[in-house]
Amino acid sequence: MYGGGNTFEKLQTKALKDEDPQLLAVFEARIERGEKIEPTDWMPDLYRKQLIRMIEQHAHSEIIGALPEGTWITRAPGFKRKLALMAKVQDEVGHAQLLYSAAETLGKSREQMIDDLISGKSKYSNIFNYPAFTWADSCFISWLVDAGAIVNQTANARGSYGPYCRALERICIEESFHLKYGHHCVIHLATGTPIQRKMMQEAFNRWWPPMMHFFGPSDKISAHTEVLMKWKVKMDTNDNMRNQFLDMYVPKIWELGLTLPDPNLKKNEETGRWEYTEPDWEEFKRVINGDGPCNAERLAVRRMAEERGRWVRKALLSPKSKYVTPLA
Ligand code: BYC
């Protein structure tokens, strides 16, 4: 287990024992009735901590996720693609702003969250630690990473914490434009010249394993799912989300004549579930813990942005100061 297995469960049980049982019962009854919990409402400490962890990681994923696609803005094929990609990348950064604000309502400052990101203490999505070598990689991200995000986020937008759900609703609307743009880009390459088709196929071969990881470790080893589902922060398990994604998108991928690098991938018509080769969870663990192909590069860019933007933040926070100089 990633969260430390039994030790993690023991910590959770202990954390709940320290809560006032009456307040806890009222809180859980509200969640059961489908009410939203708002920032000034009473909540168990563990709910607060879990939400901060998850929303913060999500926010980091949006700003880090802007990087592999962002590098393709200057090289996008044609003016229309450039405009669309630029708008998409701006949207992703905007999503991070919404999510940092939602996490701040729980008591962790944005500065602390950014510090934890650039020091490597906080996690962000595994998938953005892989390089986008070609334009086709950027098309894969726009279509399928956004599609995976929509599967996860439309479910969790029906969850219990008001500020997170409201942010997710808005994010999903914007992501659905990204998905249409990405689908269009993939169709264009998949139905293009042999070189374009080859480039698209190679992108699928590269990105499929991290895409399978994107939904989180299998339910057998997921550390947080149980408590998060009990309190309706997560509305479904990692494996169910993965299955829903496969159900919606594998037929569309095959329809384009593209293949996926997993000989065992098929739908079991009896169970209605997809069967696949078990993803390599050791690689996943390595990547999310800092040892992926691009972790160092991604964090270096964020660190540079943080340092170079310091004077702007200073100027905004003390607008009367005459002595704020760039890179001070
Ligand atoms: N990557 O107990 P589990 C986007 C960690 S951005 C990294 O199952 P949980 C986009 C997990 O944190 C959208 N780490 O965790 C942006 C935990 O470690 P810790 C990204 C992962 O929280 C720009 C451990 O593994 N979406 O779409 O119950 C351009 C055990 O896992 C990952 C979100 O962030 C991962 N994939 O469930 C284009 C959605 N998976 O913290 C597109 C919000 C797991 O104990 N997040 N871990 O050290 C979630 O829904 C949930 O956090 C997850 C994981 C389903 C991802």
CSV table of N, CA and C and ligand atoms in Angstrom, one decimal, residues 2-3 8 50 53-54 57-59 61-66 69 88 92 123-128 141 145-146 149 152-153 156 164 175 213-217 221-225 228 234 238 284 288-289, ligand 1:
chain,number,residue,atom,x,y,z
A,2,TYR,N,0.4,2.3,-0.8
A,2,TYR,CA,1.2,3.5,-0.9
A,2,TYR,C,1.2,4.3,0.4
A,3,GLY,N,0.1,4.3,1.0
A,3,GLY,CA,-0.1,5.2,2.2
A,3,GLY,C,0.5,4.5,3.5
A,8,PHE,N,-1.2,3.2,8.0
A,8,PHE,CA,-2.0,4.3,7.5
A,8,PHE,C,-3.5,4.2,8.1
A,50,GLN,N,-7.3,15.5,4.2
A,50,GLN,CA,-7.4,14.7,2.9
A,50,GLN,C,-7.8,15.6,1.8
A,53,ARG,N,-4.8,17.7,0.7
A,53,ARG,CA,-3.9,16.9,0.0
A,53,ARG,C,-4.3,16.7,-1.5
A,54,MET,N,-5.6,16.4,-1.6
A,54,MET,CA,-6.1,16.0,-3.0
A,54,MET,C,-6.2,17.3,-3.8
A,57,GLN,N,-2.8,18.7,-4.8
A,57,GLN,CA,-2.1,17.9,-5.8
A,57,GLN,C,-2.8,18.2,-7.2
A,58,HIS,N,-4.1,18.3,-7.1
A,58,HIS,CA,-4.8,18.6,-8.4
A,58,HIS,C,-4.4,20.0,-9.0
A,59,ALA,N,-4.3,21.0,-8.1
A,59,ALA,CA,-3.9,22.3,-8.5
A,59,ALA,C,-2.5,22.2,-9.1
A,61,SER,N,-1.1,19.7,-10.5
A,61,SER,CA,-1.1,19.0,-11.8
A,61,SER,C,-1.5,19.9,-12.9
A,62,GLU,N,-2.4,20.9,-12.6
A,62,GLU,CA,-2.8,21.8,-13.7
A,62,GLU,C,-1.6,22.7,-14.1
A,63,ILE,N,-0.9,23.3,-13.1
A,63,ILE,CA,0.2,24.2,-13.6
A,63,ILE,C,1.3,23.4,-14.2
A,64,ILE,N,1.7,22.2,-13.6
A,64,ILE,CA,2.7,21.4,-14.2
A,64,ILE,C,2.3,20.9,-15.5
A,65,GLY,N,1.0,20.5,-15.6
A,65,GLY,CA,0.4,20.0,-16.8
A,65,GLY,C,0.5,21.0,-18.0
A,66,ALA,N,0.5,22.2,-17.7
A,66,ALA,CA,0.6,23.2,-18.7
A,66,ALA,C,2.0,23.2,-19.4
A,69,GLU,N,2.5,20.7,-22.8
A,69,GLU,CA,1.8,21.3,-24.0
A,69,GLU,C,2.3,22.7,-24.3
A,88,LYS,N,-5.9,26.9,-24.5
A,88,LYS,CA,-6.0,25.7,-23.6
A,88,LYS,C,-5.0,25.8,-22.5
A,92,GLU,N,-5.7,25.9,-18.4
A,92,GLU,CA,-5.1,25.0,-17.4
A,92,GLU,C,-4.5,25.8,-16.2
A,123,LYS,N,2.8,16.0,-4.2
A,123,LYS,CA,2.8,15.3,-5.5
A,123,LYS,C,2.0,16.1,-6.5
A,124,TYR,N,2.1,15.6,-7.8
A,124,TYR,CA,1.2,16.1,-8.9
A,124,TYR,C,1.1,14.9,-9.8
A,125,SER,N,0.2,15.1,-10.8
A,125,SER,CA,-0.1,13.9,-11.6
A,125,SER,C,1.2,13.3,-12.3
A,126,ASN,N,1.2,11.9,-12.2
A,126,ASN,CA,2.3,11.2,-12.8
A,126,ASN,C,2.6,11.5,-14.2
A,127,ILE,N,1.5,11.8,-15.0
A,127,ILE,CA,1.6,11.8,-16.4
A,127,ILE,C,2.4,13.0,-17.0
A,128,PHE,N,2.5,14.0,-16.2
A,128,PHE,CA,3.2,15.2,-16.7
A,128,PHE,C,4.7,15.1,-16.4
A,141,ILE,N,-2.2,14.4,-25.3
A,141,ILE,CA,-2.5,15.0,-24.0
A,141,ILE,C,-3.9,15.7,-24.1
A,145,VAL,N,-5.7,12.9,-22.1
A,145,VAL,CA,-5.5,13.2,-20.7
A,145,VAL,C,-6.6,14.1,-20.2
A,146,ASP,N,-7.1,15.0,-21.1
A,146,ASP,CA,-8.3,15.8,-20.7
A,146,ASP,C,-9.5,14.9,-20.6
A,149,ALA,N,-9.3,13.2,-17.3
A,149,ALA,CA,-9.6,14.2,-16.2
A,149,ALA,C,-11.1,14.4,-16.1
A,152,ASN,N,-12.9,11.6,-14.2
A,152,ASN,CA,-12.7,11.8,-12.8
A,152,ASN,C,-13.4,13.0,-12.2
A,153,GLN,N,-13.4,14.1,-12.9
A,153,GLN,CA,-13.9,15.3,-12.3
A,153,GLN,C,-15.4,15.5,-12.4
A,156,ASN,N,-16.5,13.6,-9.4
A,156,ASN,CA,-16.2,14.2,-8.1
A,156,ASN,C,-16.9,15.6,-7.9
A,164,TYR,N,-14.7,22.8,-3.7
A,164,TYR,CA,-14.0,22.0,-4.7
A,164,TYR,C,-15.0,21.6,-5.8
A,175,GLU,N,-12.7,21.9,-19.9
A,175,GLU,CA,-12.0,20.7,-20.3
A,175,GLU,C,-12.7,20.0,-21.5
A,213,HIS,N,-1.8,4.7,-15.6
A,213,HIS,CA,-1.5,5.0,-14.2
A,213,HIS,C,-2.3,6.2,-13.7
A,214,PHE,N,-2.7,7.1,-14.7
A,214,PHE,CA,-3.3,8.4,-14.3
A,214,PHE,C,-4.5,8.3,-13.3
A,215,PHE,N,-5.2,7.2,-13.4
A,215,PHE,CA,-6.4,7.1,-12.5
A,215,PHE,C,-6.1,6.6,-11.1
A,216,GLY,N,-4.8,6.4,-10.9
A,216,GLY,CA,-4.3,6.0,-9.5
A,216,GLY,C,-4.1,4.5,-9.4
A,217,PRO,N,-3.5,4.1,-8.3
A,217,PRO,CA,-3.2,2.6,-8.2
A,217,PRO,C,-4.5,1.8,-8.1
A,221,ILE,N,-4.6,-1.7,-3.9
A,221,ILE,CA,-3.5,-1.0,-3.2
A,221,ILE,C,-3.7,0.4,-2.9
A,222,SER,N,-4.9,1.0,-3.4
A,222,SER,CA,-5.1,2.4,-3.2
A,222,SER,C,-5.2,2.7,-1.6
A,223,ALA,N,-4.5,3.7,-1.2
A,223,ALA,CA,-4.5,4.0,0.3
A,223,ALA,C,-5.7,4.8,0.8
A,224,HIS,N,-6.1,5.8,-0.1
A,224,HIS,CA,-7.1,6.8,0.5
A,224,HIS,C,-8.5,6.6,0.0
A,225,THR,N,-8.7,5.7,-1.0
A,225,THR,CA,-10.1,5.6,-1.6
A,225,THR,C,-11.2,5.4,-0.5
A,228,LEU,N,-12.0,8.5,1.5
A,228,LEU,CA,-12.5,9.5,0.6
A,228,LEU,C,-13.9,9.2,0.0
A,234,LYS,N,-14.2,11.5,-3.1
A,234,LYS,CA,-14.1,10.7,-4.4
A,234,LYS,C,-15.4,10.0,-4.5
A,238,ASN,N,-10.6,4.1,-8.1
A,238,ASN,CA,-9.7,4.3,-9.2
A,238,ASN,C,-10.0,3.3,-10.4
A,284,PHE,N,5.1,3.5,-11.5
A,284,PHE,CA,4.2,4.6,-11.1
A,284,PHE,C,4.8,5.2,-9.8
A,288,ILE,N,5.9,9.1,-9.3
A,288,ILE,CA,5.2,10.1,-8.5
A,288,ILE,C,6.1,10.5,-7.3
A,289,ASN,N,7.1,9.7,-7.0
A,289,ASN,CA,8.0,10.1,-5.9
A,289,ASN,C,9.2,10.8,-6.4
B,1,BYC,N1,-0.3,10.9,-10.1
B,1,BYC,O1,-4.8,6.2,-2.4
B,1,BYC,P1,-4.7,6.7,-3.8
B,1,BYC,C1,-5.3,17.7,-16.0
B,1,BYC,C2,-0.8,9.0,-5.3
B,1,BYC,S1,-4.8,17.7,-14.4
B,1,BYC,C3,0.4,11.2,-8.9
B,1,BYC,O2,-5.5,6.0,-4.8
B,1,BYC,P2,-6.3,9.1,-4.0
B,1,BYC,C4,-4.6,18.4,-17.1
B,1,BYC,C5,-1.8,9.6,-4.2
B,1,BYC,O3,-1.7,11.0,-4.1
B,1,BYC,C6,-5.9,16.7,-13.6
B,1,BYC,N2,0.1,10.6,-7.7
B,1,BYC,O4,-4.9,8.3,-3.9
B,1,BYC,C7,-3.8,19.5,-16.7
B,1,BYC,C8,-1.3,8.8,-3.0
B,1,BYC,O5,-0.1,9.4,-2.6
B,1,BYC,P3,0.1,10.2,-1.1
B,1,BYC,C9,-5.3,15.8,-12.6
B,1,BYC,C10,-0.9,9.8,-7.7
B,1,BYC,O6,-6.0,10.5,-3.7
B,1,BYC,C11,-3.1,20.1,-17.7
B,1,BYC,C12,-0.9,7.5,-3.6
B,1,BYC,O7,-0.7,7.7,-5.0
B,1,BYC,N3,-6.5,15.2,-11.9
B,1,BYC,O8,-6.2,17.0,-16.3
B,1,BYC,O9,-7.3,8.4,-3.3
B,1,BYC,C13,-3.1,19.7,-19.1
B,1,BYC,C14,-2.0,6.5,-3.4
B,1,BYC,O10,-3.1,6.7,-4.3
B,1,BYC,C15,-1.7,9.5,-8.8
B,1,BYC,C16,-6.6,15.2,-10.5
B,1,BYC,O11,-5.7,15.6,-9.8
B,1,BYC,C17,-1.4,10.1,-10.0
B,1,BYC,N4,-2.1,9.9,-11.1
B,1,BYC,O12,-6.7,8.9,-5.6
B,1,BYC,C18,-4.0,18.7,-19.4
B,1,BYC,C19,-7.8,14.7,-9.9
B,1,BYC,N5,-2.7,8.7,-8.4
B,1,BYC,O13,-0.7,11.5,-1.3
B,1,BYC,C20,-4.7,18.0,-18.4
B,1,BYC,C21,-7.9,14.8,-8.5
B,1,BYC,C22,-2.5,8.4,-7.1
B,1,BYC,O14,-0.6,9.3,-0.1
B,1,BYC,N6,-7.3,13.7,-7.8
B,1,BYC,N7,-1.4,9.1,-6.6
B,1,BYC,O15,1.5,10.4,-1.0
B,1,BYC,C23,-8.0,12.5,-7.6
B,1,BYC,O16,-9.1,12.2,-8.1
B,1,BYC,C24,-7.2,11.5,-6.8
B,1,BYC,O17,-6.2,12.1,-6.0
B,1,BYC,C25,-6.6,10.3,-7.6
B,1,BYC,C26,-5.8,9.4,-6.6
B,1,BYC,C27,-7.7,9.5,-8.3
B,1,BYC,C28,-5.7,10.8,-8.7
